Coordinates of N, CA, C and O in Angstrom, one line a residue:
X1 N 0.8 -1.2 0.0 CA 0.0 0.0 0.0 C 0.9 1.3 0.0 O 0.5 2.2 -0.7
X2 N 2.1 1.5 0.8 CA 2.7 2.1 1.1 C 3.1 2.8 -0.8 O 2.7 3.8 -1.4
X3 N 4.0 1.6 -1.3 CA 4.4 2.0 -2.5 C 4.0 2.1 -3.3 O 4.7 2.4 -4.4
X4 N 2.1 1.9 -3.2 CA 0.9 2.6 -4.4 C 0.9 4.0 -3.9 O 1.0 4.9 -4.8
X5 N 0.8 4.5 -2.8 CA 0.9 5.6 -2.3 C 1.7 6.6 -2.8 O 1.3 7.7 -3.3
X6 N 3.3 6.0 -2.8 CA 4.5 6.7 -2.8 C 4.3 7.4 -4.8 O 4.3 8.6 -5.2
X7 N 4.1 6.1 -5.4 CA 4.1 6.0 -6.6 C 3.1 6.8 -7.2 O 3.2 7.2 -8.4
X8 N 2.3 7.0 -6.7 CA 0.9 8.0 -6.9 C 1.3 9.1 -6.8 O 0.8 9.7 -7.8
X9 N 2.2 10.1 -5.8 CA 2.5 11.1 -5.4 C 3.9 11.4 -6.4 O 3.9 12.4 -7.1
X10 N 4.6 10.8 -6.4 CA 5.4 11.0 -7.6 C 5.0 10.9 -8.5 O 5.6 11.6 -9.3
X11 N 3.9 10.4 -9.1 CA 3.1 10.6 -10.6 C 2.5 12.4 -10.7 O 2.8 13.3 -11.4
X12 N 1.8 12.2 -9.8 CA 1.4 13.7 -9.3 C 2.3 15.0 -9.2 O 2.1 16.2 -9.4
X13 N 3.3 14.4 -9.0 CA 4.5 15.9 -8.6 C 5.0 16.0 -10.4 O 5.2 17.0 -11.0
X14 N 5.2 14.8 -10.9 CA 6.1 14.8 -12.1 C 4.8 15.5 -13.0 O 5.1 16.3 -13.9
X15 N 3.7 15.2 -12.7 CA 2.5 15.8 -13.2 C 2.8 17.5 -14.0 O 2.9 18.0 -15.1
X16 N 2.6 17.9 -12.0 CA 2.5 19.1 -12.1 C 3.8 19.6 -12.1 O 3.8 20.8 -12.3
X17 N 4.5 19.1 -12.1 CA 6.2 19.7 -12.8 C 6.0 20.1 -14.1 O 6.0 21.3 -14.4
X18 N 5.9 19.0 -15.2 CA 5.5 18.9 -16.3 C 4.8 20.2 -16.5 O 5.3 21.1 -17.1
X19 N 3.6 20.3 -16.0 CA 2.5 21.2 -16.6 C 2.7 22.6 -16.1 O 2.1 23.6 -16.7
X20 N 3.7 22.6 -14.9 CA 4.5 23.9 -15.1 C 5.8 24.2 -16.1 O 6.2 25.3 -16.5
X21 N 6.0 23.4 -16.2 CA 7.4 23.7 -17.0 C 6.4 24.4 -18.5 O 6.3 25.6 -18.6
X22 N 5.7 23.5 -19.5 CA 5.1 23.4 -20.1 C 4.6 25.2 -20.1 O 4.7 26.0 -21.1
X23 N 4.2 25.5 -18.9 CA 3.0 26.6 -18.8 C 4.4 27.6 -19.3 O 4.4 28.4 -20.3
X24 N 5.3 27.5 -18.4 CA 6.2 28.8 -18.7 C 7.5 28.9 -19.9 O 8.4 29.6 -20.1
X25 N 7.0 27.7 -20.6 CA 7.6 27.5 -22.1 C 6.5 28.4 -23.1 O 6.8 29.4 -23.7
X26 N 4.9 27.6 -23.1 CA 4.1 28.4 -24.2 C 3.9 30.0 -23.6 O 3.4 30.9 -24.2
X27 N 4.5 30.2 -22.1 CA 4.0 32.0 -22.0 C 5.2 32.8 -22.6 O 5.0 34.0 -23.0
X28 N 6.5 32.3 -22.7 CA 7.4 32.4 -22.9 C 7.7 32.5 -24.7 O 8.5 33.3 -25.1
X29 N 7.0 31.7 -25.4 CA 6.4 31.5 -26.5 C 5.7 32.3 -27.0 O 5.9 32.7 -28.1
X30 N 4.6 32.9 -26.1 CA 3.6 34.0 -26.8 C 4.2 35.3 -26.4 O 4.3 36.1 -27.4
X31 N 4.6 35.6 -25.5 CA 5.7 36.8 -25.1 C 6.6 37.3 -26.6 O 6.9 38.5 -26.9
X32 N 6.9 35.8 -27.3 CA 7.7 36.1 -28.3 C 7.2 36.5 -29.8 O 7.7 37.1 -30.7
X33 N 5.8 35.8 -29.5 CA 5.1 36.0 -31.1 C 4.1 37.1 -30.7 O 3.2 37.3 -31.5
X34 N 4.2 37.9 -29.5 CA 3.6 39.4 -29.4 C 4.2 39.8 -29.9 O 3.9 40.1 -31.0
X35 N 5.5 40.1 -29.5 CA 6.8 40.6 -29.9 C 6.8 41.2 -31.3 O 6.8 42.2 -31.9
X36 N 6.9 40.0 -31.5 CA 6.8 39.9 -33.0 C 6.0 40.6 -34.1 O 6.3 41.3 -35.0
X37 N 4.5 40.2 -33.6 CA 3.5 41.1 -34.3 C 3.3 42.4 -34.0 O 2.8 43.1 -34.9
X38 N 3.6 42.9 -33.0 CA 3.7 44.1 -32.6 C 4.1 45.0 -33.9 O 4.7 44.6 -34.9
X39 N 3.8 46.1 -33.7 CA 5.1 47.1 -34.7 C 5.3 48.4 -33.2 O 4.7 48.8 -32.2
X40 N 6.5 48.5 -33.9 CA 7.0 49.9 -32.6 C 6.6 51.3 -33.7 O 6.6 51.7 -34.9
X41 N 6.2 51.9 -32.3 CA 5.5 53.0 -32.7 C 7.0 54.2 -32.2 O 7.7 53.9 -31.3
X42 N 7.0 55.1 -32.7 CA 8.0 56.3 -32.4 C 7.4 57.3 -32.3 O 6.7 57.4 -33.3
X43 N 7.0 58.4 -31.4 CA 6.6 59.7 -31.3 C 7.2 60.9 -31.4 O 7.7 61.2 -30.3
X44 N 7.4 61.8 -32.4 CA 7.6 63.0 -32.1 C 7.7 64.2 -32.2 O 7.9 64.5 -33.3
X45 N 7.6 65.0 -31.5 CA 6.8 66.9 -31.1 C 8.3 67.6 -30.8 O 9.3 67.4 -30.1
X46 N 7.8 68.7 -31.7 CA 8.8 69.9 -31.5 C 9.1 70.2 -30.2 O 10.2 70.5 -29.8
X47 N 7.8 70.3 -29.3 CA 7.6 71.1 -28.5 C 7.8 70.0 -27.1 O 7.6 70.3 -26.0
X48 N 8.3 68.7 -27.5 CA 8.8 67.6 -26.2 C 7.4 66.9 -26.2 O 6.4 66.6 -26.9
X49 N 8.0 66.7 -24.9 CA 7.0 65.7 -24.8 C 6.3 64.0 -25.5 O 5.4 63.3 -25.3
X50 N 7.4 64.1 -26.3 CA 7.7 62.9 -27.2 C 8.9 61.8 -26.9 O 9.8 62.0 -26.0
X51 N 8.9 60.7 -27.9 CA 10.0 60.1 -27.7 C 11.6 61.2 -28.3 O 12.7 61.3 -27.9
X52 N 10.8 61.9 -29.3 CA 12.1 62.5 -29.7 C 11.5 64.2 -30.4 O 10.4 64.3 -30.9
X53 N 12.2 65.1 -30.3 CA 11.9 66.3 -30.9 C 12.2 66.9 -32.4 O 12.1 68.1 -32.9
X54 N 12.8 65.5 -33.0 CA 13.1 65.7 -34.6 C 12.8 64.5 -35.3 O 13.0 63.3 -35.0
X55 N 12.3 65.0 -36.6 CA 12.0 63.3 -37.5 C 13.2 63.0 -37.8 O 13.3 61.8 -38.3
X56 N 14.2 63.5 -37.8 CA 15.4 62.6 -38.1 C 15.9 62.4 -36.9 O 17.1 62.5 -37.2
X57 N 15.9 62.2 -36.3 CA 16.4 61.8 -34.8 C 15.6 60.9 -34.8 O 16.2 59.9 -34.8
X58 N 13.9 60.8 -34.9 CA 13.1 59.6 -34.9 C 13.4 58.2 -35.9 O 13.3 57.1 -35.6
X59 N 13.9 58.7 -37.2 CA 14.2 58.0 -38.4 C 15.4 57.5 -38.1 O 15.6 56.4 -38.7
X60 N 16.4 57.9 -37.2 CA 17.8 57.3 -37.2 C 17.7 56.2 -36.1 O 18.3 55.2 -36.2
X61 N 16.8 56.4 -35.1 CA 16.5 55.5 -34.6 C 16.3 54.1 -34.8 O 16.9 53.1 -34.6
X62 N 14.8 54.4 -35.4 CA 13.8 53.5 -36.3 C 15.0 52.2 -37.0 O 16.1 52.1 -37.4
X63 N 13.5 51.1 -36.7 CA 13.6 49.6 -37.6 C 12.8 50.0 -38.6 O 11.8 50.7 -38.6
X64 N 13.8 49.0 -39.7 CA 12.8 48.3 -40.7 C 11.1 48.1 -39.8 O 11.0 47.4 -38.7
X65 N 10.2 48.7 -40.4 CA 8.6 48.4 -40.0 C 8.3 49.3 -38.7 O 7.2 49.3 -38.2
X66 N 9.0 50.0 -38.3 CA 9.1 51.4 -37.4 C 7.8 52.4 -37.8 O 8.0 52.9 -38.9
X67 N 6.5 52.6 -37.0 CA 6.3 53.7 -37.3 C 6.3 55.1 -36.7 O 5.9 55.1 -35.5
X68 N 6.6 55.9 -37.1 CA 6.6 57.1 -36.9 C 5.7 58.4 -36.8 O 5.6 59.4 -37.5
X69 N 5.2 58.1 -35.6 CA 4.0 59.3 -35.6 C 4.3 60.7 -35.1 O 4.8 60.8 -33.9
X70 N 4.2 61.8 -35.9 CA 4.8 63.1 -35.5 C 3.3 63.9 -35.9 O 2.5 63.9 -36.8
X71 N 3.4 64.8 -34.2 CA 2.9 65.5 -33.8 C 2.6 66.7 -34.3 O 3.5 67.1 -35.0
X72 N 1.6 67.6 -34.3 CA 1.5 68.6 -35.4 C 2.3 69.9 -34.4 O 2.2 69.9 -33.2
X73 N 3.0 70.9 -35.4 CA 4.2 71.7 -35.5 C 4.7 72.0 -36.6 O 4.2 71.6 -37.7
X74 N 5.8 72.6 -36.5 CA 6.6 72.6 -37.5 C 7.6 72.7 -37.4 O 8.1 73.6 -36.7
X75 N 8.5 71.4 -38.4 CA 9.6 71.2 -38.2 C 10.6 71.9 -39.0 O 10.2 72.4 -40.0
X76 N 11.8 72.1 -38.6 CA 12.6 73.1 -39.6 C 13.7 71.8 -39.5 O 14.4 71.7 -38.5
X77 N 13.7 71.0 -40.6 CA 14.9 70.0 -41.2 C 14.8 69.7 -42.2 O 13.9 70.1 -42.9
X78 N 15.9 68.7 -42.6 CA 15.6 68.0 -43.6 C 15.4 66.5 -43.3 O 16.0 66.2 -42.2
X79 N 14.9 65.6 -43.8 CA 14.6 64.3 -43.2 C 15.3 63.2 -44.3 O 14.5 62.8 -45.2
X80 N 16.6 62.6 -44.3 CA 16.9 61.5 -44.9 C 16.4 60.1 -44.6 O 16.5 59.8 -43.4
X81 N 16.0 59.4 -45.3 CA 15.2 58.0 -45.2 C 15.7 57.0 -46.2 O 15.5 56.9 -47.4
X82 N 16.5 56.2 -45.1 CA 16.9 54.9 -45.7 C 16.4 53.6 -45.4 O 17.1 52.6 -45.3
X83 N 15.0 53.9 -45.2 CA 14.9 52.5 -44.4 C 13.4 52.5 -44.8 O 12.9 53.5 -45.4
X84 N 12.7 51.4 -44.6 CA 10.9 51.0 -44.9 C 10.1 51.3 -43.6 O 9.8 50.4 -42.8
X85 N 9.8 52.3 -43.5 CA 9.4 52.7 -42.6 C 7.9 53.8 -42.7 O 7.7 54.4 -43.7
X86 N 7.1 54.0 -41.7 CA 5.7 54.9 -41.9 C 6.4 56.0 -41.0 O 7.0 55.9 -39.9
X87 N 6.0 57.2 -41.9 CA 6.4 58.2 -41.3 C 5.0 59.2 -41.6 O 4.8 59.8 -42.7
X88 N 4.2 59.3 -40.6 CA 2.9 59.8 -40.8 C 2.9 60.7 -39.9 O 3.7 60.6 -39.0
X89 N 2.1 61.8 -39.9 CA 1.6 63.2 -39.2 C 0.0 63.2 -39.0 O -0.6 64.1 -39.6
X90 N -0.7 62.3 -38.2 CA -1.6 62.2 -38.2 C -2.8 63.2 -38.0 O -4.0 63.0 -38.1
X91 N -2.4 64.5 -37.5 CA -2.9 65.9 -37.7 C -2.8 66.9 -38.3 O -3.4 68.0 -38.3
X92 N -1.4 66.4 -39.1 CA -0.9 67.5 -39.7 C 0.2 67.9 -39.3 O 0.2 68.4 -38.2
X93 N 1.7 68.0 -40.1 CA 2.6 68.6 -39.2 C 3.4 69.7 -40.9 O 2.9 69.5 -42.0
X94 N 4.2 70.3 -40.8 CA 4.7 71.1 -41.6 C 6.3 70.5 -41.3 O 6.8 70.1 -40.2
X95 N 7.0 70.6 -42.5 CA 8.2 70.4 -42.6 C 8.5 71.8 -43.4 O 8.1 72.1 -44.5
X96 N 9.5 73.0 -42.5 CA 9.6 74.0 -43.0 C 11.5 73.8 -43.7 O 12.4 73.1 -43.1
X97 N 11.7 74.4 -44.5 CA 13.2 74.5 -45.2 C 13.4 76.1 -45.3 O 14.5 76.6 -45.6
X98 N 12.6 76.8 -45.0 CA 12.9 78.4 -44.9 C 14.2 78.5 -43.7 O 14.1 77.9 -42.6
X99 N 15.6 79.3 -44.1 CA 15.9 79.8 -42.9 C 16.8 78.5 -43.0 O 17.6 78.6 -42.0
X100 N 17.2 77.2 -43.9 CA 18.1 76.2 -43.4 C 19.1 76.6 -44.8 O 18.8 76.8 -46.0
X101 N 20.4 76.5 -44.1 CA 21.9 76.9 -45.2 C 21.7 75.8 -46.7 O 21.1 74.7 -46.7
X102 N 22.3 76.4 -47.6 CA 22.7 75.2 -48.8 C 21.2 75.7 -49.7 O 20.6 76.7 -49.7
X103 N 20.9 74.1 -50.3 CA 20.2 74.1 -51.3 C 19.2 72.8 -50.3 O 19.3 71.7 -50.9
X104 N 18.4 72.7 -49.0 CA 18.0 71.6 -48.7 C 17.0 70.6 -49.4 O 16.3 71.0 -50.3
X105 N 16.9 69.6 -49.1 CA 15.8 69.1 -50.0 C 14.8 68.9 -48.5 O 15.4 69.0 -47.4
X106 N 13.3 68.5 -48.6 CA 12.8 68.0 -47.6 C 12.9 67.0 -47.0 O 13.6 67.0 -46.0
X107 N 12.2 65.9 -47.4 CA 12.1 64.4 -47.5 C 13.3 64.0 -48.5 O 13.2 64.6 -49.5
X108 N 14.4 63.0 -48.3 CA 15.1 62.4 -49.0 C 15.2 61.0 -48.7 O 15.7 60.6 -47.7
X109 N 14.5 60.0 -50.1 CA 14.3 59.1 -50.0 C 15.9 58.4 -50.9 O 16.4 58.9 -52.0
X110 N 16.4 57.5 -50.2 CA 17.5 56.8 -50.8 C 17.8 55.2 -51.0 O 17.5 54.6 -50.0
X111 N 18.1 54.6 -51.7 CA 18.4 53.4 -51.5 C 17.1 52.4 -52.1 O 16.2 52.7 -52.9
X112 N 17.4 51.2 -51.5 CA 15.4 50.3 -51.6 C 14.9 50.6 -50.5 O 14.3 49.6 -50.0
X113 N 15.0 51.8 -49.6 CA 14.0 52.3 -48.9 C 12.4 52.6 -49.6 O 12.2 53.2 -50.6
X114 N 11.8 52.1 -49.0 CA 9.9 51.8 -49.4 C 9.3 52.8 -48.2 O 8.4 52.2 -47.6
X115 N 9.6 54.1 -47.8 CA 8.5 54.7 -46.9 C 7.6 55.0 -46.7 O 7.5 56.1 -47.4
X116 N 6.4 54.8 -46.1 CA 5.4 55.7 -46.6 C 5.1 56.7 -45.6 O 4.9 56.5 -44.4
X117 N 5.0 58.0 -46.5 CA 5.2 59.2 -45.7 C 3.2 59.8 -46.1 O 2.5 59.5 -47.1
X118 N 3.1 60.6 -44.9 CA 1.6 61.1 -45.3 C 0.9 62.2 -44.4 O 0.1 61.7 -43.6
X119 N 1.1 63.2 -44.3 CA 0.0 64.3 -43.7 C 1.3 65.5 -43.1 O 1.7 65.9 -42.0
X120 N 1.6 65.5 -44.3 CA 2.6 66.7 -44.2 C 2.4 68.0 -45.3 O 2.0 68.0 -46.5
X121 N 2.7 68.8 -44.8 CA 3.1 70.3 -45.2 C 4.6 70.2 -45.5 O 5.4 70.0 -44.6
X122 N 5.2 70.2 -47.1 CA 6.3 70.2 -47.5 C 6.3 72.0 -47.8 O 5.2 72.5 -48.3
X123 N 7.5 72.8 -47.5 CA 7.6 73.9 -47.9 C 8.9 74.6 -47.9 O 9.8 73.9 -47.4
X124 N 9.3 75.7 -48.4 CA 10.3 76.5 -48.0 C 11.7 75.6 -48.7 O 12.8 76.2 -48.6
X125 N 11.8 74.4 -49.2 CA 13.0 73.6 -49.8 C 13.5 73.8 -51.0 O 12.6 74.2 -51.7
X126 N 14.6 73.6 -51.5 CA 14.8 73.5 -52.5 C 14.4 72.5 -53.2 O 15.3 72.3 -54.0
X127 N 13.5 71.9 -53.4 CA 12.8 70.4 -53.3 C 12.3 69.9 -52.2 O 13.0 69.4 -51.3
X128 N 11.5 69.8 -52.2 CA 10.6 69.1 -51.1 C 10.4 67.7 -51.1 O 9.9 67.0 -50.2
X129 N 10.7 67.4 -52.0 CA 10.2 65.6 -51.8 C 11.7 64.9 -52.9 O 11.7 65.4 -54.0
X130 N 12.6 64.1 -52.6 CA 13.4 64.2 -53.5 C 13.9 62.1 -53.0 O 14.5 61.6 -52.0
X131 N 13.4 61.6 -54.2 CA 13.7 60.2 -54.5 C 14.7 59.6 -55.9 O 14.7 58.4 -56.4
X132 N 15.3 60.4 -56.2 CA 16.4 60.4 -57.2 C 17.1 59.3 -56.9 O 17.6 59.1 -55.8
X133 N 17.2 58.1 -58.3 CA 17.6 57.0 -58.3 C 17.6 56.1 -56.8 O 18.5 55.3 -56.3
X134 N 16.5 56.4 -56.4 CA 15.9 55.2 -55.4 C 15.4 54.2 -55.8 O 14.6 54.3 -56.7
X135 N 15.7 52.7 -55.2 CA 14.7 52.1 -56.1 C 13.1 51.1 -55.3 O 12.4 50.2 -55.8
X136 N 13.0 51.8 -54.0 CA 12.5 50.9 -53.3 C 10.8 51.5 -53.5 O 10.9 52.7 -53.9
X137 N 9.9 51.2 -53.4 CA 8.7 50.9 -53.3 C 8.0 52.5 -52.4 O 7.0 52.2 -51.7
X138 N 8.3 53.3 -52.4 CA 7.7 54.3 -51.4 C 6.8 54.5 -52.0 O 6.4 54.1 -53.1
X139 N 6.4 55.6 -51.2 CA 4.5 56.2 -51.0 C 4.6 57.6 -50.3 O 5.2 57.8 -49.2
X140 N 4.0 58.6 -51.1 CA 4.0 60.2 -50.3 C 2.4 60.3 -50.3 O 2.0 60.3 -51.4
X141 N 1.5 60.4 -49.4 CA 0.2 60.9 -49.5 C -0.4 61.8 -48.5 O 0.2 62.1 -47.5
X142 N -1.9 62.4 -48.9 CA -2.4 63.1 -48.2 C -1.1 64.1 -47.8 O -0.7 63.9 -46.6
X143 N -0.7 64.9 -48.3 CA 0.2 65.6 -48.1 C 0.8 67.1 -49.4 O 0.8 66.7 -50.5
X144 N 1.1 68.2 -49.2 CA 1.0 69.2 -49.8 C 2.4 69.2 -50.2 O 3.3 68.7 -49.6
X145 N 2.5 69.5 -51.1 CA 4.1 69.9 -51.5 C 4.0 71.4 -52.0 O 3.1 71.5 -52.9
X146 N 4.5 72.5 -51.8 CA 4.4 73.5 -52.2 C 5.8 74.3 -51.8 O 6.7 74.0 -51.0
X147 N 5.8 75.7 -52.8 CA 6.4 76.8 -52.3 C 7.8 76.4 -52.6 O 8.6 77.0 -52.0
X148 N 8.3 75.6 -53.3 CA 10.0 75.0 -52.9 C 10.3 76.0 -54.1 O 9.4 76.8 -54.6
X149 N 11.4 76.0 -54.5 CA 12.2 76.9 -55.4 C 12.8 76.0 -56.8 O 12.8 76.2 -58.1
X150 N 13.2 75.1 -56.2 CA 13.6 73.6 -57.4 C 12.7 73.0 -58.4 O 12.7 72.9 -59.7
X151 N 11.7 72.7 -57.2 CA 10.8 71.7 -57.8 C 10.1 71.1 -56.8 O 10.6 71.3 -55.7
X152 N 8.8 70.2 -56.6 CA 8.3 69.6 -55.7 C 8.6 68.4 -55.4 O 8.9 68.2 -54.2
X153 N 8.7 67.4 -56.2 CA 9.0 66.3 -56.0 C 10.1 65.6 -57.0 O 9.8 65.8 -58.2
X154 N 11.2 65.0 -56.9 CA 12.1 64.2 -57.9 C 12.3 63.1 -57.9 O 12.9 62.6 -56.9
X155 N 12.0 62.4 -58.8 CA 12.4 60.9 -58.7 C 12.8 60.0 -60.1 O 12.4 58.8 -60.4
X156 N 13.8 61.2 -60.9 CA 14.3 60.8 -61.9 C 15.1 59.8 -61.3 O 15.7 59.9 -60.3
X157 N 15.0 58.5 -62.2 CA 15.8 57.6 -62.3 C 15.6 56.7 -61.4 O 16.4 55.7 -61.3
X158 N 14.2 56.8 -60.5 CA 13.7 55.9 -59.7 C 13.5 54.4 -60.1 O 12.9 54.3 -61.2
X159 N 13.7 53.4 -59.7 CA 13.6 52.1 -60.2 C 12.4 51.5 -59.7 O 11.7 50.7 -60.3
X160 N 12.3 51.9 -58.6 CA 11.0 51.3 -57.3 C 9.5 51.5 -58.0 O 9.6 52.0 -59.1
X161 N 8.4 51.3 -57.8 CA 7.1 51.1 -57.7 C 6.8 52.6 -56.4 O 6.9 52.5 -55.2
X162 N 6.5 53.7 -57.1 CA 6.2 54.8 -56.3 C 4.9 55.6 -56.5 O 4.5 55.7 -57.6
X163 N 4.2 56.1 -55.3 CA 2.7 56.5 -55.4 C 3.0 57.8 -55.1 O 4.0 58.2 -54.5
X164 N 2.2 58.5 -55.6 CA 1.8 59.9 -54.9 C 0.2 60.0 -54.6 O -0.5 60.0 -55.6
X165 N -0.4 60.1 -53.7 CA -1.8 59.9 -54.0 C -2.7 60.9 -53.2 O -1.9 61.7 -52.8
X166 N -3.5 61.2 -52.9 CA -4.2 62.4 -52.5 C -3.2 63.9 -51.6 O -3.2 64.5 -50.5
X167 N -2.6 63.9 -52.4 CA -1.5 65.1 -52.5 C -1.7 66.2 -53.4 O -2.3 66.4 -54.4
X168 N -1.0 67.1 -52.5 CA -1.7 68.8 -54.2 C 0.3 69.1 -54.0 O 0.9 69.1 -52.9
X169 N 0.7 69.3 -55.2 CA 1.5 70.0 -55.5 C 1.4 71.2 -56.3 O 0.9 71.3 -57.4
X170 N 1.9 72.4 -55.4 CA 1.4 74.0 -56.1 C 2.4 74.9 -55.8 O 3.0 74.9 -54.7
X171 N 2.6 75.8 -56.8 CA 3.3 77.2 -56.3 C 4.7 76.9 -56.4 O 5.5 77.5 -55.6
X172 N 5.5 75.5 -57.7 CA 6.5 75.4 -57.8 C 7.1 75.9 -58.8 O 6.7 75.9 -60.0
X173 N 8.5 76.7 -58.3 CA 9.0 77.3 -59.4 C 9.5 76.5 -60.7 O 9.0 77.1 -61.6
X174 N 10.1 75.4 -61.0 CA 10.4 74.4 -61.7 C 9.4 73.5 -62.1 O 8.4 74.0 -62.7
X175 N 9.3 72.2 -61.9 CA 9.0 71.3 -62.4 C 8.1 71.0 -60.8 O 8.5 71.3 -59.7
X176 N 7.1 70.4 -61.1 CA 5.8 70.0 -60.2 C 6.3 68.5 -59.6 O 6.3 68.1 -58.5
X177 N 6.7 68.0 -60.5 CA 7.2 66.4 -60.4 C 8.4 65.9 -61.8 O 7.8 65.7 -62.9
X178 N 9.5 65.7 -61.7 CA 10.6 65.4 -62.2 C 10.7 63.7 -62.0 O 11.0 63.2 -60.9
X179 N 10.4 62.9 -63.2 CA 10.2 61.6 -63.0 C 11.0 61.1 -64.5 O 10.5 60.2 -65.0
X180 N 12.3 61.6 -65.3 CA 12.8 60.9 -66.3 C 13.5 60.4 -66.3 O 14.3 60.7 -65.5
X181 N 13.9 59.3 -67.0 CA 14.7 58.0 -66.8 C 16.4 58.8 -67.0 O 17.4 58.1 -66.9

């Protein structure tokens, strides 16, 4: 009797051993495939209060699948983009080039970077949108391009698959969109 006993309780322990071990393998498991699906979000405001106070400080950061939500203001930079990334202004934000040295461009898209950028005020650049021999897959929408002195947008020599879509381009000295091989 004794050793039906014993043998019972060791079935029982190895049991619940098992079904803990088990438990903190699949939580360990889904911890990982949140992870995973998740996307990281980046925030940022001129005025603080954010993860960061410049879209290129946000963009240098950023992963591949990074998105980037910027706060409405206005930024006075230029923003290089080498990476597949959303870089969105969900209220509206201005990217101003008045007042910055050189000949700046706005948005500079490089490489097989695929971004998609959207709810901005492009202004004051020597170009405001500029994807010249890029070849990756981007996207500019819901967004203004105006006022630059160059041109609004460039993407002579682009190789990629590129949208512009509920966008107004106006008030450019040059060329509205420069797209020749």
């Amino acid at each position: 009797m004794i050793h039906r006993k014993q043998r019972r309780r060791q079935a029982v322990s190895a049991l619940v051993v098992t079904a803990i071990a088990f438990g903190v393998v699949a939580l360990g498991i889904g911890a990982i495939g949140l992870g995973a699906a998740s996307s990281h979000t980046i925030t940022v405001d001129a005025d603080g209060g954010a993860d960061y106070a410049s879209i290129q400080a946000a963009v240098d950061s950023a992963t591949s699948g990074s998105t980037i939500e910027v706060q409405s203001g206005t930024y006075r930079e230029s923003v290089a983009v080498d990476k597949t990334i959303t870089i969105v202004a969900p209220n509206g934000a201005t990217l101003n080039g008045s007042g910055l040295s050189g000949s700046p461009f706005g948005f500079v898209v490089s490489g097989q970077a695929a971004p998609d950028i959207s709810g901005f005020t492009i202004t004051g650049y020597s170009q405001g949108f500029n994807a010249q021999e890029a070849s990756g897959d981007w996207t500019l929408s819901d967004s203004t391009v105006k006022n630059n002195s160059f041109g609004a947008i460039r993407a002579d020599g682009s190789s990629g698959d590129w949208t512009i879509e509920d966008s107004v381009i106006r008030d450019g000295l040059n060329d509205a969109v420069d797209a020749h091989d």
